[in-house]
Amino acid sequence: MTPVIEVRDLYYSYEDGAQALSGINLTVGTGETVALLGANGSGKTTLLLHLNGLLTGRGTVLIGGVPLTPSSAQRLRAKVGVVFQDSDDQLFLPTVLEDVAFGPLNQGHPPAEALRRARAALLSTGLAGIDDRAPYHLSAGEKRRVALAGVLAMEPDILILDEPTTYLDPPAQRNLARLLLALPQPKLIATHDVRFAAAVAHRAVFLAAGKIAAQGTVEDLAKQYDWDWASFSPRP
Amino acid sequence: MRHHRIAGWSLLDSPLHRRDARAKLLATLLFLLALALAPQSSALAAVPFALVLLAALFFARLPLLPLLLRSASVLPFSIVFALIEWASGHGPHGGALLAKSYVSALAVLLLAASTPMPSLLHAMESLGVPRAFVLIAQSLFRYLFVIAEVAQRMRLASLCRGGTSPLRPSAGFRASAGSLAVLFARSQQRAHGIHMAMLSRGFHGSLPLAVRPRFRPSDAGFLAAACALGAALYLSVTLR
Amino acid sequence: MHIPDNFLSPPVWLALDAISLPLVGWVARRSFRDSDHTATPRLGVMGAFVFAAQMINFPVGAGTSAHLLGGALLVSILGPTATVLVMTTIVAMQAFVFQDGGVLALGANVFNMALAGVVAAALALRAFRRFPSAALFLAGAVSVLASAFLALAELLASGVHMPPALLWASIGLFAVSAVVEGAITLAVVRAVSRLNSRWLSLPSQAGRGPLAAFSLAALLMAVAAFFVASSQPDGLQTLAARFHISSQPILPAPLAGYSMSLAGPPWLGRASAALAGLLLAAAACLALGRFLARRRSA
């Protein structure tokens, strides 16, 4: 069976010459949720931006078996839904409904159909009745779910989430985890939050210095890289 | 921030809030025009206009005092010029300028407080304002609060470290320039982030309009009434 | 300097609405000809930045502080065309949402701040591109001067009375705010270029064409402004009377009198006197800018 995401020997360096990705190999299978762990600056966001062609490095990225090229990127972007770390980047239109309808309109749906999809996506993220609200007036948790709805309205095959728990309080984090577990799409989630990762992901990969340093369960990787609070001795 | 309240008012519900934004925008322009063409000789000419506005405020179920105070932001300019007029022996003219500029500001505030910004911008677009301006204004308004919050946090952080009393003014000046540069860098990053997020949702240059408001018969009636009222107001103060 | 409604007489604001609104509309349609609106969010964010930047105070001595107005800073970041669009949006937003400046007077305020101020800043940046510091200081200063003097001229042309003492006081005030804006613009652009110089779009060495275009545009605007003024005989008489009164100098100043005896219709003489005043003010700024630039680089 074709993996939904397949990355082969991906290299990328920034304009100033710094190497961001040095030989990434990664596959995400159907129905699988993979957590992407790693230190700040290890290349997580850079890797995610390669998966819908916003960045193009050296190497191969296959989405559903189709190679990602400049000519196929526009089409494949509809299949790969990216939820950004800062919801304010994503929610740029004046009302919630217009923002969620932005993706479907870009896909070429007529306004009525785009609005129908937007309303359905809002409903599926538990956000009925805030259509005309301004994103600025929403809580961090609501903003994150609107951003997710904006991606779901495009009916993507894969979900990519960059640090989805940033700015969320614990109840909102649990809400988000519940929501993600209910969504059938395969997911790749970059996060620092080991408990969140363990709650939603089947397995994890650990990124260090632009390379996949290890793969395994979230718990094993957390232990191997001392990535949670287990080794911390509490206050005497 | 100050203008937060206007955004809040604009989301209330009232007969005036429910009117189509295009009708309200045109009615406001007519009102301003009638007022501007009214005689400049005495402040009394502004009185009938003020009465009409107060009635509209009542129908809009907006809080009277905050709106009256809010539109006083025009007064510093007006009072200075009214005093100059008065000092140079043109007292009534100065009074008329003061009264008319205040009533004009109140009329525009009433429009802003009864019409949500997105609808107002859509109305402007359908009345011929180029789409580029509407889009720039949309994202300006959307990110105004976001960036102002960054500025506010930077100001607080500098206050917490005694930023108000630099030893030398030139050092303070340079520090302010530095924080403005950082604010600019953050805005630049924000713009880049928005652009990336838009591209990843399939953006390819055009921003189609999803929601088109409907112009109902009641809106046409409202506009016709506003025209008649504007003409009546103008005639009432000019024919006297 | 935002002019509220009812301070300008109908011929003045109507004429300025008729000039500036179609003009900025043309600029907008030209810039986004293929309805590719990719750049608009960035322009909006930059507009929001200018709004928010006004919250940051700059100490200017004597316990007072000032803030950035932003026209020249935007020109040095976005270039003149995009700045015209952003400044127009800002001025319109100030009028409609914050009651800062009139709605009928929108054309006048757009003309002063989004067109004349921006063109003046762009001209200064072009003309002095070999001396970047001086160019930036001047850009800030002349953008404020152009906007403020135009606003003053429009008010006078509308028959607003202004005793000579006050006229001089406001001119002094303009000069101070021009120097402050120039200094802030220079300081901020330097700080920005230390962070990342690629963010700036300062004019390159090449390009006579744009310079000529801008000079032409500035000249057209000046002509248009005086055409507006001359269409208003009452206002012009007041203007003349004001300037005439001011020939009994309260402050000894080289420009006292403001009247150059020129042949031709009286409005032409007055227009050239005003233009000469503007040029002199610009020259003074220029000298100050060079002096400051030399001192700073020393």
XYZ file of N, CA and C in Angstrom, chain C residues 8-130:
369
model
N -13.224 73.008 5.733
C -12.918 73.378 4.359
C -14.214 73.807 3.690
N -14.108 74.801 2.799
C -15.313 75.236 2.091
C -15.625 74.238 0.981
N -16.896 74.116 0.602
C -17.276 73.093 -0.391
C -16.415 73.068 -1.648
N -16.109 74.228 -2.285
C -15.280 74.105 -3.494
C -13.937 73.441 -3.212
N -13.356 73.736 -2.041
C -12.037 73.177 -1.741
C -12.121 71.670 -1.543
N -13.040 71.215 -0.675
C -13.035 69.769 -0.447
C -13.552 68.999 -1.652
N -14.526 69.618 -2.369
C -15.032 68.926 -3.564
C -13.910 68.751 -4.583
N -13.152 69.825 -4.798
C -12.084 69.749 -5.792
C -11.046 68.719 -5.371
N -10.687 68.716 -4.079
C -9.659 67.782 -3.635
C -10.167 66.340 -3.653
N -11.463 66.145 -3.331
C -12.042 64.802 -3.479
C -11.949 64.371 -4.938
N -12.304 65.327 -5.832
C -12.335 64.993 -7.254
C -10.943 64.715 -7.795
N -9.915 65.312 -7.184
C -8.545 65.060 -7.649
C -7.989 63.780 -7.023
N -8.013 63.727 -5.691
C -7.217 62.659 -5.061
C -7.901 61.302 -5.083
N -9.229 61.246 -4.918
C -9.835 59.917 -4.834
C -9.698 59.148 -6.150
N -10.023 59.766 -7.319
C -9.770 59.023 -8.557
C -8.286 58.693 -8.753
N -7.427 59.614 -8.293
C -5.986 59.395 -8.478
C -5.522 58.164 -7.694
N -5.895 58.066 -6.415
C -5.457 56.888 -5.652
C -6.151 55.631 -6.173
N -7.391 55.791 -6.663
C -8.076 54.653 -7.261
C -7.319 54.140 -8.473
N -6.839 55.086 -9.261
C -6.047 54.713 -10.451
C -4.764 54.000 -10.023
N -4.099 54.534 -8.998
C -2.872 53.890 -8.516
C -3.179 52.460 -8.059
N -4.300 52.297 -7.338
C -4.649 50.962 -6.833
C -4.916 50.005 -7.980
N -5.699 50.459 -8.961
C -6.051 49.556 -10.066
C -4.821 49.222 -10.892
N -3.917 50.195 -11.027
C -2.694 49.962 -11.781
C -1.788 48.963 -11.071
N -1.698 49.109 -9.730
C -0.782 48.242 -8.983
C -1.285 46.812 -8.926
N -2.608 46.643 -8.999
C -3.162 45.296 -8.883
C -3.920 44.966 -10.157
N -3.251 45.220 -11.276
C -3.932 45.160 -12.560
C -4.472 43.766 -12.860
N -3.681 42.736 -12.597
C -4.128 41.386 -12.932
C -4.929 40.785 -11.796
N -5.542 41.635 -10.992
C -6.232 41.253 -9.751
C -5.481 40.147 -9.020
N -4.160 40.325 -8.977
C -3.338 39.451 -8.144
C -3.138 40.188 -6.825
N -3.839 39.732 -5.803
C -3.830 40.465 -4.541
C -2.885 39.855 -3.519
N -1.852 39.170 -4.029
C -0.914 38.508 -3.126
C -0.306 39.480 -2.121
N -0.077 40.728 -2.556
C 0.668 41.652 -1.698
C -0.209 42.347 -0.666
N -1.541 42.292 -0.830
C -2.377 43.129 0.027
C -2.276 42.816 1.519
N -2.214 41.528 1.935
C -2.100 41.314 3.382
C -0.856 41.969 3.968
N 0.250 41.921 3.232
C 1.470 42.537 3.760
C 1.281 44.046 3.903
N 0.644 44.648 2.905
C 0.423 46.090 2.992
C -0.471 46.424 4.180
N -1.485 45.586 4.407
C -2.354 45.812 5.557
C -1.597 45.695 6.863
N -0.732 44.694 6.963
C 0.046 44.509 8.183
C 0.982 45.701 8.391
N 1.550 46.214 7.292
C 2.422 47.385 7.421
C 1.619 48.606 7.888
N 0.394 48.721 7.404
C -0.481 49.803 7.882
C -0.758 49.653 9.365
N -1.031 48.426 9.790
C -1.266 48.170 11.210
C -0.016 48.492 12.012
N 1.156 48.209 11.423
C 2.415 48.527 12.096
C 2.529 50.028 12.333
N 2.189 50.827 11.298
C 2.292 52.275 11.463
C 1.336 52.763 12.551
N 0.119 52.210 12.564
C -0.835 52.540 13.624
C -0.229 52.224 14.995
N 0.265 50.989 15.130
C 0.768 50.541 16.429
C 2.036 51.292 16.805
N 2.831 51.672 15.787
C 4.087 52.376 16.063
C 3.821 53.692 16.768
N 2.608 54.227 16.578
C 2.304 55.511 17.203
C 2.121 55.375 18.706
N 2.099 54.138 19.203
C 2.015 53.931 20.651
C 3.375 54.049 21.314
N 4.441 54.005 20.525
C 5.780 54.051 21.114
C 6.257 55.499 21.136
N 6.564 55.983 22.329
C 6.926 57.390 22.495
C 8.421 57.602 22.354
N 8.762 58.708 21.728
C 10.167 59.095 21.605
C 10.397 60.341 22.454
N 11.296 60.261 23.434
C 11.583 61.467 24.210
C 12.295 62.486 23.321
N 11.784 63.737 23.303
C 12.430 64.745 22.472
C 12.965 65.891 23.328
N 13.160 65.616 24.598
C 13.719 66.646 25.464
C 12.644 67.486 26.114
N 13.025 68.201 27.156
C 12.113 69.066 27.906
C 10.905 68.299 28.416
N 11.098 67.033 28.679
C 10.028 66.244 29.280
C 8.897 65.892 28.337
N 9.031 66.246 27.060
C 7.950 65.911 26.139
C 8.367 64.749 25.255
N 7.369 64.129 24.658
C 7.683 63.036 23.754
C 6.847 63.169 22.498
N 7.320 62.521 21.449
C 6.635 62.587 20.166
C 6.487 61.170 19.639
N 5.709 61.002 18.585
C 5.650 59.678 17.973
C 5.767 59.795 16.465
N 6.004 58.639 15.869
C 6.223 58.574 14.430
C 4.925 58.849 13.677
N 5.014 59.516 12.528
C 3.839 59.640 11.664
C 3.877 58.570 10.581
N 5.073 58.278 10.073
C 5.248 57.028 9.335
C 5.319 57.076 7.826
N 4.904 58.191 7.205
C 4.884 58.225 5.747
C 6.256 57.932 5.139
N 7.267 58.657 5.603
C 8.604 58.494 5.021
C 9.176 57.120 5.350
N 8.902 56.640 6.565
C 9.391 55.305 6.940
C 8.819 54.256 5.987
N 7.508 54.363 5.704
C 6.877 53.402 4.795
C 7.482 53.502 3.394
N 7.765 54.729 2.947
C 8.362 54.866 1.605
C 9.690 54.130 1.556
N 10.465 54.229 2.648
C 11.777 53.587 2.612
C 11.667 52.075 2.741
N 10.503 51.568 3.123
C 10.329 50.116 3.244
C 9.574 49.556 2.038
N 8.484 50.211 1.663
C 7.599 49.652 0.634
C 7.781 50.310 -0.730
N 8.478 51.453 -0.769
C 8.519 52.210 -2.012
C 7.285 53.098 -2.095
N 7.340 54.124 -2.985
C 6.281 55.131 -2.974
C 4.894 54.624 -3.367
N 4.791 53.779 -4.388
C 3.454 53.408 -4.869
C 2.666 52.674 -3.800
N 3.289 51.660 -3.208
C 2.594 50.906 -2.170
C 2.297 51.799 -0.975
N 3.204 52.756 -0.688
C 2.969 53.641 0.449
C 1.736 54.511 0.224
N 1.546 54.969 -1.020
C 0.342 55.758 -1.315
C -0.901 54.943 -0.945
N -0.902 53.662 -1.308
C -2.069 52.820 -1.015
C -2.244 52.625 0.481
N -1.146 52.345 1.184
C -1.254 52.097 2.623
C -1.673 53.367 3.352
N -1.043 54.493 3.005
C -1.380 55.745 3.696
C -2.830 56.144 3.409
N -3.290 55.929 2.166
C -4.690 56.232 1.856
C -5.609 55.403 2.734
N -5.292 54.118 2.854
C -6.132 53.251 3.692
C -6.116 53.736 5.139
N -4.927 54.120 5.625
C -4.839 54.590 7.004
C -5.683 55.847 7.197
N -5.541 56.802 6.271
C -6.278 58.060 6.410
C -7.787 57.790 6.364
N -8.211 56.890 5.462
C -9.639 56.579 5.361
C -10.125 55.878 6.626
N -9.326 54.973 7.140
C -9.704 54.253 8.357
C -9.800 55.224 9.529
N -8.860 56.172 9.598
C -8.911 57.163 10.668
C -10.191 57.986 10.566
N -10.597 58.301 9.332
C -11.806 59.110 9.163
C -13.049 58.325 9.543
N -13.163 57.084 9.069
C -14.405 56.346 9.233
C -14.524 55.689 10.604
N -13.415 55.246 11.178
C -13.505 54.497 12.429
C -13.146 55.354 13.638
N -12.178 56.240 13.485
C -11.703 56.967 14.658
C -12.110 58.443 14.658
N -12.934 58.841 13.676
C -13.364 60.239 13.565
C -12.168 61.192 13.587
N -11.058 60.739 13.056
C -9.858 61.562 12.987
C -9.745 62.056 11.553
N -10.234 63.277 11.321
C -10.306 63.782 9.952
C -11.691 63.512 9.382
N -12.169 64.429 8.538
C -13.526 64.323 8.047
C -13.689 63.324 6.916
N -14.952 62.948 6.670
C -15.241 62.019 5.576
C -15.342 62.789 4.261
N -16.004 63.942 4.288
C -16.059 64.762 3.075
C -14.679 65.349 2.791
N -13.906 65.580 3.851
C -12.555 66.126 3.690
C -11.537 65.023 3.431
N -12.028 63.799 3.176
C -11.109 62.677 2.960
C -10.161 62.957 1.800
N -10.724 63.513 0.714
C -9.887 63.809 -0.441
C -8.758 64.753 -0.073
N -9.079 65.767 0.731
C -8.053 66.727 1.150
C -6.998 66.038 2.001
N -7.433 65.251 2.970
C -6.462 64.599 3.853
C -5.626 63.568 3.103
N -6.275 62.850 2.156
C -5.519 61.898 1.336
C -4.495 62.659 0.494
N -4.948 63.779 -0.070
C -4.038 64.585 -0.892
C -2.830 65.026 -0.075
N -3.080 65.533 1.137
C -1.983 66.075 1.950
C -1.048 64.976 2.442
N -1.631 63.905 3.001
C -0.801 62.941 3.723
C -0.416 61.733 2.882
N -1.336 61.257 2.023
C -1.049 60.020 1.299
C -0.441 60.303 -0.075
N -0.665 61.494 -0.610
C -0.085 61.792 -1.923
C 1.095 62.757 -1.793
N 0.813 63.990 -1.351
C 1.883 65.000 -1.318
C 2.995 64.580 -0.358
N 2.617 64.135 0.841
C 3.627 63.747 1.825
C 4.492 62.605 1.317
N 3.859 61.637 0.669
C 4.593 60.471 0.175
C 5.491 60.856 -0.998
N 4.942 61.659 -1.912
C 5.746 62.080 -3.062
C 6.939 62.899 -2.584
N 6.706 63.777 -1.607
C 7.805 64.603 -1.089
C 8.893 63.711 -0.499
N 8.483 62.707 0.281
C 9.469 61.810 0.893
C 10.223 61.038 -0.181
N 9.489 60.554 -1.182
C 10.136 59.767 -2.236
C 11.128 60.626 -3.010
N 10.727 61.892 -3.260
C 11.638 62.801 -3.964
C 12.908 63.021 -3.165
N 12.753 63.239 -1.866
C 13.934 63.481 -1.034
C 14.844 62.253 -1.046
N 14.246 61.063 -0.950
C 15.054 59.844 -0.933
C 15.812 59.680 -2.254
N 15.126 60.008 -3.370
C 15.763 59.878 -4.678
C 16.876 60.893 -4.833
N 16.531 62.136 -4.513
C 17.455 63.226 -4.811
C 18.746 63.116 -4.004
N 18.645 62.560 -2.796
C 19.841 62.523 -1.942
C 20.312 61.101 -1.699
N 20.129 60.220 -2.721
C 20.416 58.817 -2.465
C 21.890 58.576 -2.195
N 22.750 59.543 -2.545
C 24.172 59.355 -2.250
C 24.486 59.597 -0.777
